[in-house]
């Protein structure tokens, strides 16, 4: 998905000599999920290389590792009380809200981000 998106937008960004790309990663190191973890590790490495290739063309590439967030994605497959148990283990006793993630991404793609490139941004309180 990340590769297809970049292939679609980069030519337009190159023609404008400006662009912001935020790739998403995370999820490495979980048992019985090695293929998924390996694919996310590949996204990490590729994003760092891509950033160095595209930055001279005015295109900033960064990487975002989202925290566990209580969303509807996959929730119907989780056991009852799953999120409550996770919340108890976090220092803030709550999950990250999608709006909190959105604010970080909004900064990463905004003009306020005029220098940060090839960075891995991870928000987590654990």
mmCIF file of C-alpha atoms in Angstrom:
data_model
loop_
_atom_site.group_PDB
_atom_site.id
_atom_site.type_symbol
_atom_site.label_atom_id
_atom_site.label_comp_id
_atom_site.label_asym_id
_atom_site.label_seq_id
_atom_site.Cartn_x
_atom_site.Cartn_y
_atom_site.Cartn_z
ATOM 1 C CA UNK A 1 0.000 0.000 0.000
ATOM 2 C CA UNK A 2 2.725 2.483 0.930
ATOM 3 C CA UNK A 3 4.683 1.715 -2.227
ATOM 4 C CA UNK A 4 1.619 2.106 -4.461
ATOM 5 C CA UNK A 5 0.706 5.422 -2.830
ATOM 6 C CA UNK A 6 4.229 6.815 -3.210
ATOM 7 C CA UNK A 7 4.410 5.733 -6.849
ATOM 8 C CA UNK A 8 1.126 7.539 -7.495
ATOM 9 C CA UNK A 9 1.896 10.860 -5.787
ATOM 10 C CA UNK A 10 5.644 11.391 -6.154
ATOM 11 C CA UNK A 11 5.603 12.399 -9.839
ATOM 12 C CA UNK A 12 3.143 15.209 -8.992
ATOM 13 C CA UNK A 13 5.224 16.262 -5.995
ATOM 14 C CA UNK A 14 8.396 16.311 -8.099
ATOM 15 C CA UNK A 15 6.718 18.580 -10.661
ATOM 16 C CA UNK A 16 5.806 20.985 -7.821
ATOM 17 C CA UNK A 17 9.185 20.586 -6.079
ATOM 18 C CA UNK A 18 7.234 20.083 -2.853
ATOM 19 C CA UNK A 19 5.484 17.330 -0.950
ATOM 20 C CA UNK A 20 5.016 15.618 2.388
ATOM 21 C CA UNK A 21 4.730 11.855 2.779
ATOM 22 C CA UNK A 22 4.024 10.066 6.038
ATOM 23 C CA UNK A 23 4.319 6.294 5.918
ATOM 24 C CA UNK A 24 2.799 4.225 8.704
ATOM 25 C CA UNK A 25 4.569 1.339 10.374
ATOM 26 C CA UNK A 26 4.657 -0.471 13.715
ATOM 27 C CA UNK A 27 3.593 -3.876 14.874
ATOM 28 C CA UNK A 28 6.996 -5.546 14.835
ATOM 29 C CA UNK A 29 8.021 -8.154 17.356
ATOM 30 C CA UNK A 30 4.719 -9.815 18.117
ATOM 31 C CA UNK A 31 4.693 -13.606 18.415
ATOM 32 C CA UNK A 32 3.067 -15.532 15.565
ATOM 33 C CA UNK A 33 3.130 -12.415 13.411
ATOM 34 C CA UNK A 34 6.614 -12.489 11.923
ATOM 35 C CA UNK A 35 5.578 -11.905 8.297
ATOM 36 C CA UNK A 36 3.633 -8.781 9.269
ATOM 37 C CA UNK A 37 6.517 -7.536 11.401
ATOM 38 C CA UNK A 38 8.976 -8.145 8.579
ATOM 39 C CA UNK A 39 6.811 -6.200 6.144
ATOM 40 C CA UNK A 40 6.644 -3.242 8.546
ATOM 41 C CA UNK A 41 10.423 -3.409 9.053
ATOM 42 C CA UNK A 42 10.752 -3.161 5.289
ATOM 43 C CA UNK A 43 8.527 -0.057 5.296
ATOM 44 C CA UNK A 44 10.804 1.486 7.944
ATOM 45 C CA UNK A 45 13.991 0.896 5.975
ATOM 46 C CA UNK A 46 12.448 1.876 2.649
ATOM 47 C CA UNK A 47 11.041 5.109 4.123
ATOM 48 C CA UNK A 48 14.437 6.184 5.414
ATOM 49 C CA UNK A 49 16.083 5.538 2.042
ATOM 50 C CA UNK A 50 13.220 7.174 0.175
ATOM 51 C CA UNK A 51 13.516 10.266 2.344
ATOM 52 C CA UNK A 52 17.169 10.714 1.439
ATOM 53 C CA UNK A 53 16.365 10.263 -2.257
ATOM 54 C CA UNK A 54 13.429 12.673 -2.325
ATOM 55 C CA UNK A 55 14.455 15.430 0.080
ATOM 56 C CA UNK A 56 16.724 17.141 -2.485
ATOM 57 C CA UNK A 57 13.601 17.331 -4.681
ATOM 58 C CA UNK A 58 11.622 19.150 -1.963
ATOM 59 C CA UNK A 59 9.737 16.090 -0.753
ATOM 60 C CA UNK A 60 9.797 15.275 2.951
ATOM 61 C CA UNK A 61 9.304 11.647 3.955
ATOM 62 C CA UNK A 62 8.721 10.648 7.567
ATOM 63 C CA UNK A 63 7.480 7.556 9.297
ATOM 64 C CA UNK A 64 4.760 7.295 11.936
ATOM 65 C CA UNK A 65 4.307 4.452 14.390
ATOM 66 C CA UNK A 66 0.824 4.791 15.808
ATOM 67 C CA UNK A 67 0.013 3.661 19.330
ATOM 68 C CA UNK A 68 -2.693 1.197 20.187
ATOM 69 C CA UNK A 69 -5.932 3.109 19.776
ATOM 70 C CA UNK A 70 -9.437 2.051 20.637
ATOM 71 C CA UNK A 71 -11.123 2.026 17.245
ATOM 72 C CA UNK A 72 -13.713 -0.137 15.556
ATOM 73 C CA UNK A 73 -11.015 -1.719 13.387
ATOM 74 C CA UNK A 74 -10.899 -5.323 14.521
ATOM 75 C CA UNK A 75 -12.833 -4.649 17.738
ATOM 76 C CA UNK A 76 -15.507 -7.217 16.914
ATOM 77 C CA UNK A 77 -12.774 -9.879 16.935
ATOM 78 C CA UNK A 78 -11.472 -8.960 20.386
ATOM 79 C CA UNK A 79 -12.630 -10.647 23.573
ATOM 80 C CA UNK A 80 -14.988 -8.738 25.877
ATOM 81 C CA UNK A 81 -13.106 -6.358 28.173
ATOM 82 C CA UNK A 82 -9.980 -6.348 25.984
ATOM 83 C CA UNK A 83 -9.642 -2.547 25.841
ATOM 84 C CA UNK A 84 -10.441 -2.176 29.551
ATOM 85 C CA UNK A 85 -7.550 -4.505 30.403
ATOM 86 C CA UNK A 86 -5.176 -2.640 28.102
ATOM 87 C CA UNK A 87 -6.214 0.726 29.586
ATOM 88 C CA UNK A 88 -5.379 -0.516 33.084
ATOM 89 C CA UNK A 89 -1.805 -1.229 31.979
ATOM 90 C CA UNK A 90 -1.132 2.227 30.510
ATOM 91 C CA UNK A 91 0.174 5.122 32.623
ATOM 92 C CA UNK A 92 -2.683 7.387 31.472
ATOM 93 C CA UNK A 93 -5.297 4.644 32.042
ATOM 94 C CA UNK A 94 -6.787 5.336 28.628
ATOM 95 C CA UNK A 95 -6.155 4.605 24.988
ATOM 96 C CA UNK A 96 -4.948 7.085 22.413
ATOM 97 C CA UNK A 97 -7.851 8.674 20.554
ATOM 98 C CA UNK A 98 -7.874 8.843 16.756
ATOM 99 C CA UNK A 99 -8.031 12.647 17.043
ATOM 100 C CA UNK A 100 -4.712 12.633 18.907
ATOM 101 C CA UNK A 101 -3.098 10.701 16.066
ATOM 102 C CA UNK A 102 -4.665 13.069 13.534
ATOM 103 C CA UNK A 103 -3.066 16.103 15.208
ATOM 104 C CA UNK A 104 0.412 14.546 14.945
ATOM 105 C CA UNK A 105 -0.089 13.667 11.286
ATOM 106 C CA UNK A 106 -1.485 17.144 10.568
ATOM 107 C CA UNK A 107 1.743 18.644 11.926
ATOM 108 C CA UNK A 108 3.911 16.206 9.961
ATOM 109 C CA UNK A 109 2.310 17.251 6.652
ATOM 110 C CA UNK A 110 1.930 20.948 7.465
ATOM 111 C CA UNK A 111 4.175 23.860 6.568
ATOM 112 C CA UNK A 112 5.002 24.088 10.296
ATOM 113 C CA UNK A 113 7.159 21.024 9.652
ATOM 114 C CA UNK A 114 9.840 22.733 7.612
ATOM 115 C CA UNK A 115 12.890 20.734 8.676
ATOM 116 C CA UNK A 116 11.940 17.252 9.910
ATOM 117 C CA UNK A 117 12.646 14.505 7.389
ATOM 118 C CA UNK A 118 13.720 10.858 7.605
ATOM 119 C CA UNK A 119 12.345 10.671 11.144
ATOM 120 C CA UNK A 120 10.432 7.938 12.853
ATOM 121 C CA UNK A 121 7.742 9.488 15.057
ATOM 122 C CA UNK A 122 6.295 7.231 17.700
ATOM 123 C CA UNK A 123 3.755 8.352 20.245
ATOM 124 C CA UNK A 124 3.322 6.020 23.160
ATOM 125 C CA UNK A 125 3.108 6.280 26.923
ATOM 126 C CA UNK A 126 3.955 2.704 27.817
#
